[in-house]
Short mmCIF file of C-alpha atoms in Angstrom, two decimals:
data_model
loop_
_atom_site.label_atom_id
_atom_site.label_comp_id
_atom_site.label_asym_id
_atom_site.label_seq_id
_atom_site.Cartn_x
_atom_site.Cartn_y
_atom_site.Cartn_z
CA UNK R 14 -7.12 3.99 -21.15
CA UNK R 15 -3.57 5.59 -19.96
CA UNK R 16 -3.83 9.20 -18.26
CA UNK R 17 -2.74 11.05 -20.92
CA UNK R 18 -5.31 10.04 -23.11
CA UNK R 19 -8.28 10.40 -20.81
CA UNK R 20 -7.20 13.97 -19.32
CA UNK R 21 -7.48 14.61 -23.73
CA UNK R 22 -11.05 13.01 -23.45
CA UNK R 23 -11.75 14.93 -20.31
CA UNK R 24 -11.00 18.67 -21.77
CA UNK R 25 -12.83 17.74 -24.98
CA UNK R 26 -15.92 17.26 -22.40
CA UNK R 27 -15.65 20.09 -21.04
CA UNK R 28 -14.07 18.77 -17.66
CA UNK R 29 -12.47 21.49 -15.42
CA UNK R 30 -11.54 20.20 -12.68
CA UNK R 31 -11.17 16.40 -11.20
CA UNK R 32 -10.67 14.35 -7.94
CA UNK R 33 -8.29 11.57 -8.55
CA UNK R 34 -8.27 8.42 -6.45
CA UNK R 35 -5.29 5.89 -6.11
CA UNK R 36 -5.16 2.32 -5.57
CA UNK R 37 -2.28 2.97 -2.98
CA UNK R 38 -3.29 3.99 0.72
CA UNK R 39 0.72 4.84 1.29
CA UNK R 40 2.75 7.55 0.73
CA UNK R 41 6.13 6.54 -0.71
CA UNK R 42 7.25 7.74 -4.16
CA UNK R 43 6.10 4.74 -5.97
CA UNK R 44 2.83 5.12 -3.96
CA UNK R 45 1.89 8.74 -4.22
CA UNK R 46 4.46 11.28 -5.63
CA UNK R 47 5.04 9.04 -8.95
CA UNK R 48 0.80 9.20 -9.35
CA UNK R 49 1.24 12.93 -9.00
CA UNK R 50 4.17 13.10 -11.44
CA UNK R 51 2.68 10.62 -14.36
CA UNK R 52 -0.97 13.07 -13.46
CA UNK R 53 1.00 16.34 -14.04
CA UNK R 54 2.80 14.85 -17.46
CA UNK R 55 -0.39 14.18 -18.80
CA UNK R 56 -1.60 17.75 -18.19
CA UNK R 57 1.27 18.84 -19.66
CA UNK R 58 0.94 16.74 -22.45
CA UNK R 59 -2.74 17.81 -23.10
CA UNK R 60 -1.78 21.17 -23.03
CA UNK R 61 -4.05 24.39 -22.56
CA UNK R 62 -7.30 23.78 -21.37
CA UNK R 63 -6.23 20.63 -19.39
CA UNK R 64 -8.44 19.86 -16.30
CA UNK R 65 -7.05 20.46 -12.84
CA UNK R 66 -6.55 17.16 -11.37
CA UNK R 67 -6.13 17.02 -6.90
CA UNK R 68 -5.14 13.51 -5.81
CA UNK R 69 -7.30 12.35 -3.02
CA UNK R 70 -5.49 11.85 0.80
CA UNK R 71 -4.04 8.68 2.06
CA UNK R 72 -6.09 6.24 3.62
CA UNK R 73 -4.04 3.69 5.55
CA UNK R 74 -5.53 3.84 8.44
CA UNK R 75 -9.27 5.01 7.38
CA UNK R 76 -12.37 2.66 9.06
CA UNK R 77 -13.20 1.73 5.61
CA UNK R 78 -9.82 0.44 4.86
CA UNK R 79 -9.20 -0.98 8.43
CA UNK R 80 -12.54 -2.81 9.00
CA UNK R 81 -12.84 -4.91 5.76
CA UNK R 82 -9.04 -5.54 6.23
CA UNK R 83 -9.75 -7.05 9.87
CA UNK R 84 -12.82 -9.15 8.63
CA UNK R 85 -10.33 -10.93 6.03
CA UNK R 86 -8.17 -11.94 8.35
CA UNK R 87 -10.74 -13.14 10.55
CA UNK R 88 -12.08 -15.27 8.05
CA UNK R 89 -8.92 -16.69 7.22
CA UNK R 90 -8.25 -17.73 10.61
CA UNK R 91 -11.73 -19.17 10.54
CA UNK R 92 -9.62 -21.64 8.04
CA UNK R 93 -7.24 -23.06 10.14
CA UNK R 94 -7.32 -26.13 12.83
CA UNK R 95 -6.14 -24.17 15.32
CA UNK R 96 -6.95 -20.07 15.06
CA UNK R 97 -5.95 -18.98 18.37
CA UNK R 98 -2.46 -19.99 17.94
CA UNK R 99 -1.84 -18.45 14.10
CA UNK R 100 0.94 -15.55 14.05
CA UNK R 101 -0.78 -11.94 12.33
CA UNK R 102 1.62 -11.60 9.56
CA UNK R 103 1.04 -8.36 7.07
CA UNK R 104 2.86 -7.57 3.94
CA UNK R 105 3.38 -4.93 1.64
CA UNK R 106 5.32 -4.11 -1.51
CA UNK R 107 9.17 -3.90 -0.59
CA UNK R 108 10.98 -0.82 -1.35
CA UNK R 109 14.67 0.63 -1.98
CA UNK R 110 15.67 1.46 1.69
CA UNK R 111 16.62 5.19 0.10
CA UNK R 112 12.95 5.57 -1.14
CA UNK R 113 11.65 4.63 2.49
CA UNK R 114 13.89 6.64 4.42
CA UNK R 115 12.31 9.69 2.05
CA UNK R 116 8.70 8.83 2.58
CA UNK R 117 6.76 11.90 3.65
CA UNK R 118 7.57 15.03 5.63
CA UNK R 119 10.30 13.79 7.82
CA UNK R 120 10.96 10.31 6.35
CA UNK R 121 10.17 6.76 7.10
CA UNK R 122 6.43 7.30 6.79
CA UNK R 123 5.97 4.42 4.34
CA UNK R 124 7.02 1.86 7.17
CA UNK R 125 5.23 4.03 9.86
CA UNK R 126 1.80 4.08 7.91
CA UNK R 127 1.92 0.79 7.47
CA UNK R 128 3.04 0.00 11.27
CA UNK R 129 0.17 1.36 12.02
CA UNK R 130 -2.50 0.20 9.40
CA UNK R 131 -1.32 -3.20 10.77
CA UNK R 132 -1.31 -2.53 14.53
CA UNK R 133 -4.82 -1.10 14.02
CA UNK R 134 -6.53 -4.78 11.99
CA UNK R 135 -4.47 -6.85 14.53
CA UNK R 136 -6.26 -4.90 17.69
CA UNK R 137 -9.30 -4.97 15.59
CA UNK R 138 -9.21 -8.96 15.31
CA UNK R 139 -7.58 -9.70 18.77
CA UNK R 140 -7.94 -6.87 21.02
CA UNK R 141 -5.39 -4.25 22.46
CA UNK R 142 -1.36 -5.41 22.22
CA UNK R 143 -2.27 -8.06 19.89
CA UNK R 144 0.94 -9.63 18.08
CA UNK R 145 1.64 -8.82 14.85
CA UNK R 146 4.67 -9.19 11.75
CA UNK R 147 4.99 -6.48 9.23
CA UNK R 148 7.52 -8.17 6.29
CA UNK R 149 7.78 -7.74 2.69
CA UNK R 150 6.91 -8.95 -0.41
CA UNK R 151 7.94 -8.53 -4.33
CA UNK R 152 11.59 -6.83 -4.23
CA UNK R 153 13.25 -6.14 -7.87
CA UNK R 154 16.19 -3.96 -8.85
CA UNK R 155 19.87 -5.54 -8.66
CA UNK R 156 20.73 -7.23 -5.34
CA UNK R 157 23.27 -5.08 -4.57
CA UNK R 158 20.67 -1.99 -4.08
CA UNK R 159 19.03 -2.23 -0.57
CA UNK R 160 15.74 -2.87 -0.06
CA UNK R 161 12.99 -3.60 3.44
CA UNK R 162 13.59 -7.05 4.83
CA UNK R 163 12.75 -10.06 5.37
CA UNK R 164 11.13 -11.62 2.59
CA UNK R 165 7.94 -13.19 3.67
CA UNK R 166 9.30 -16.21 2.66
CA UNK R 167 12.33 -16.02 4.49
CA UNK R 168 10.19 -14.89 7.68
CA UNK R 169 7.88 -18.19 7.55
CA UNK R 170 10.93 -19.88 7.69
CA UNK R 171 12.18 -18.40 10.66
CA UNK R 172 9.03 -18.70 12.49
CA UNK R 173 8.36 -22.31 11.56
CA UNK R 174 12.39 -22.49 13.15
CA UNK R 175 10.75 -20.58 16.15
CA UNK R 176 8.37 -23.20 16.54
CA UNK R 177 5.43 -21.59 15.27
CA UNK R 178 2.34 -24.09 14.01
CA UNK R 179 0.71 -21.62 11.56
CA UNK R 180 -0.16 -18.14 10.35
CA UNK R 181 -2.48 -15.75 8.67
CA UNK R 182 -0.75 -13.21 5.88
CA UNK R 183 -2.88 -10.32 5.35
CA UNK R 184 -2.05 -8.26 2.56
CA UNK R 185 -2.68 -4.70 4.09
CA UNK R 186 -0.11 -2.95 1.57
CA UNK R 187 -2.47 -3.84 -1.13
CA UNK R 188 -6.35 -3.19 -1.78
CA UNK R 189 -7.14 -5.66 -4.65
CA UNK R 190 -6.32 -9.50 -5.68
CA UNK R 191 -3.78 -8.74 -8.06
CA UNK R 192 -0.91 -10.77 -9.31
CA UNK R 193 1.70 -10.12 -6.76
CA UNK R 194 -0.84 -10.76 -4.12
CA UNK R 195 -1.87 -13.96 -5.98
CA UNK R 196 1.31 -15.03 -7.07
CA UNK R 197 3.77 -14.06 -3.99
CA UNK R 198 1.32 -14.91 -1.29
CA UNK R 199 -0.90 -17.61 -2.80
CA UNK R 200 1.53 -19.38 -4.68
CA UNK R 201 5.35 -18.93 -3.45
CA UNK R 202 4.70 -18.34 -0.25
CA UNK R 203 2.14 -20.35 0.15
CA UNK R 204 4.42 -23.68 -1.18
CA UNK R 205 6.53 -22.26 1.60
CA UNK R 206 4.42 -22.64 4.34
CA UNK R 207 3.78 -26.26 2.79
CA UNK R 208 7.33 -27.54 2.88
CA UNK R 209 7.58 -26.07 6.34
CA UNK R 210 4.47 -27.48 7.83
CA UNK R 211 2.99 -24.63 8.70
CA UNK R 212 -0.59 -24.22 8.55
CA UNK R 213 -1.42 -21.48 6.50
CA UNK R 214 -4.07 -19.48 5.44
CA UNK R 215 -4.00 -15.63 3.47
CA UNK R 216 -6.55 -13.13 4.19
CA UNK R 217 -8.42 -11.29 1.53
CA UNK R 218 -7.25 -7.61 0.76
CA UNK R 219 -10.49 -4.64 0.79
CA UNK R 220 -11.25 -5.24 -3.06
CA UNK R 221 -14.86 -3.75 -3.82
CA UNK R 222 -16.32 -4.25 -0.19
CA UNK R 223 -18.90 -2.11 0.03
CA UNK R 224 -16.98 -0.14 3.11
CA UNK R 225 -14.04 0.69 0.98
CA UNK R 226 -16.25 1.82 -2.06
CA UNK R 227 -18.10 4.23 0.61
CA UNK R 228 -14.94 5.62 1.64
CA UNK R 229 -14.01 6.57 -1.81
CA UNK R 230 -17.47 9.11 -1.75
CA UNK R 231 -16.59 9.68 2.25
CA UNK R 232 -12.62 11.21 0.72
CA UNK R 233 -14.64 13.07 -2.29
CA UNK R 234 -17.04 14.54 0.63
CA UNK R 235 -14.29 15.00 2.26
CA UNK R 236 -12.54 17.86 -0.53
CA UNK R 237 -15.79 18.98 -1.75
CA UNK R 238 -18.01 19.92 1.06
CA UNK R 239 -15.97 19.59 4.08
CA UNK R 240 -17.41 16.66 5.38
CA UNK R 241 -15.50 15.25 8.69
CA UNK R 242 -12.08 13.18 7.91
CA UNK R 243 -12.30 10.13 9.27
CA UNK R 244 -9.16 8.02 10.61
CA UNK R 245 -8.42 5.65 13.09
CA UNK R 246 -6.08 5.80 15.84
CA UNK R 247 -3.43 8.54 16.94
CA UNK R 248 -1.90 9.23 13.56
CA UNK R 249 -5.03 10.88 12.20
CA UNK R 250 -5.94 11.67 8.81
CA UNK R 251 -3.26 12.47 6.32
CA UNK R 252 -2.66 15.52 4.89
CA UNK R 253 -4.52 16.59 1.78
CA UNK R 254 -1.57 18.15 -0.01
CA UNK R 255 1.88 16.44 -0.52
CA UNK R 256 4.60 18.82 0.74
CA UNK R 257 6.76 19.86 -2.30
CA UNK R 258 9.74 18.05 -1.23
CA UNK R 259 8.57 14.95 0.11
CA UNK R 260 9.12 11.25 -1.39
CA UNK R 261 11.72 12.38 -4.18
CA UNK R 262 12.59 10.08 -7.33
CA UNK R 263 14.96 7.80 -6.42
CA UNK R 264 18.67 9.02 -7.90
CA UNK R 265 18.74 7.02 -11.10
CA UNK R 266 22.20 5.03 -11.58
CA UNK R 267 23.69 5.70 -14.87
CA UNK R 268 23.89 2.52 -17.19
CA UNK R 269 27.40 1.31 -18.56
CA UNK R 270 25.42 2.56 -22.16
CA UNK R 271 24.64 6.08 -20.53
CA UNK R 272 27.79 6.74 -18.68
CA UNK R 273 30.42 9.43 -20.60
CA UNK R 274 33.23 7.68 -22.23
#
């Protein structure tokens, strides 16, 4: 069911109040402030009597997150001939450079979070300093609008220039098997790594492992009772409320159809 219709269902059950988890562990405005915006339309929509509704913190760099994350990739270099020598590689959803630069209080959160969500599997799997790649994956929008680079594709081709032999892609900007996991990673990039030689192998995002599914009730504890945040490394947990002016809408470019005559 979309929001709207379930925040209807909700105040028809009497609901009051609600805790709202989302599938993104980043802040960004496609990752957190557009869930907020598309949460408070609904409300709006619904009318009096609509439940309050409090989005759950980020999670980027919570053990539950982090700890299935490193396990994937340590199966998946399990995979290869030669584990030892694979390059870490993590992806996440590319974004318009404008919308990263406004990520969180400050800016450039998006990138930092996820920095540091990879820093913290690749330490995890291979021990303080470990070596690590954070690229991107599905861009849209014209090409003349910037977005984060390189491509994953075009970054196994520069490695497999570099002389690298093979690598491990962990997914870390995404929690579940979905089709721009399945389709960017297993697919195109994966026929990439082919035609370069490169051995190649992608590690499973968190899906339902039981460690993410507890941290879900450990973030509910979390805003209910006051149970202890937990988060790894020096970043700490995020903050519980978004600041009102961080991760804007991107500035919408009028289409020939829209502009004045």
């Amino acid at each position: 069911p979309l929001v709207e219709d379930t925040v209807a269902t909700m105040r028809a059950d009497g609901v009051r109040r609600a805790l709202v988890f989302v599938t993104s562990a980043l802040t960004s405005y496609s990752g957190c402030r557009q869930y907020q915006d598309d949460l408070a339309r609904a409300r709006a929509a619904v009318g009096e009597g609509a439940p309050e509704l409090e989005k759950l913190r980020h999670y980027f760099n919570h053990p539950g997150f982090i700890e299935p994350a490193a396990d994937g990739v340590r199966a998946a270099l399990a995979t290869l001939p030669s584990p030892a020598d694979a390059r870490l590689v993590f992806t996440a959803h590319s974004i318009p450079m404008s919308m990263e630069t406004a990520s969180g209080p400050g800016g450039h959160l998006y990138t930092a979070q996820l920095r540091e969500a990879s820093r913290l599997v690749a330490e995890s799997v291979r021990g303080p300093g470990a070596d690590f790649d954070l690229v991107w994956q599905s861009r849209s929008g014209p090409p003349s609008v910037p977005w984060l680079e390189p491509d994953i594709s075009d970054h196994l081709t520069a490695l497999a220039a570099a002389g690298t032999k093979a690598v491990v892609v962990s997914p870390v900007g995404f929690v579940s098997d979905h089709v721009e996991v399945l389709w960017d990673l297993d697919e195109e990039a994966a026929e990439t790594a082919a035609e370069l030689g490169l051995d190649y192998a992608r590690a499973a995002t968190v899906g339902t492992d039981p460690r993410f599914v507890a941290m879900v009730g450990q973030l509910v504890a979390e805003r209910r009772s006051g149970a202890p945040k937990l988060a790894l490394g020096p970043m700490g947990p995020s903050h519980d409320v978004c600041p009102l002016d961080c991760c804007p809408a991107p500035v919408r470019r009028p289409t020939p159809a829209s502009r004045p005559a």
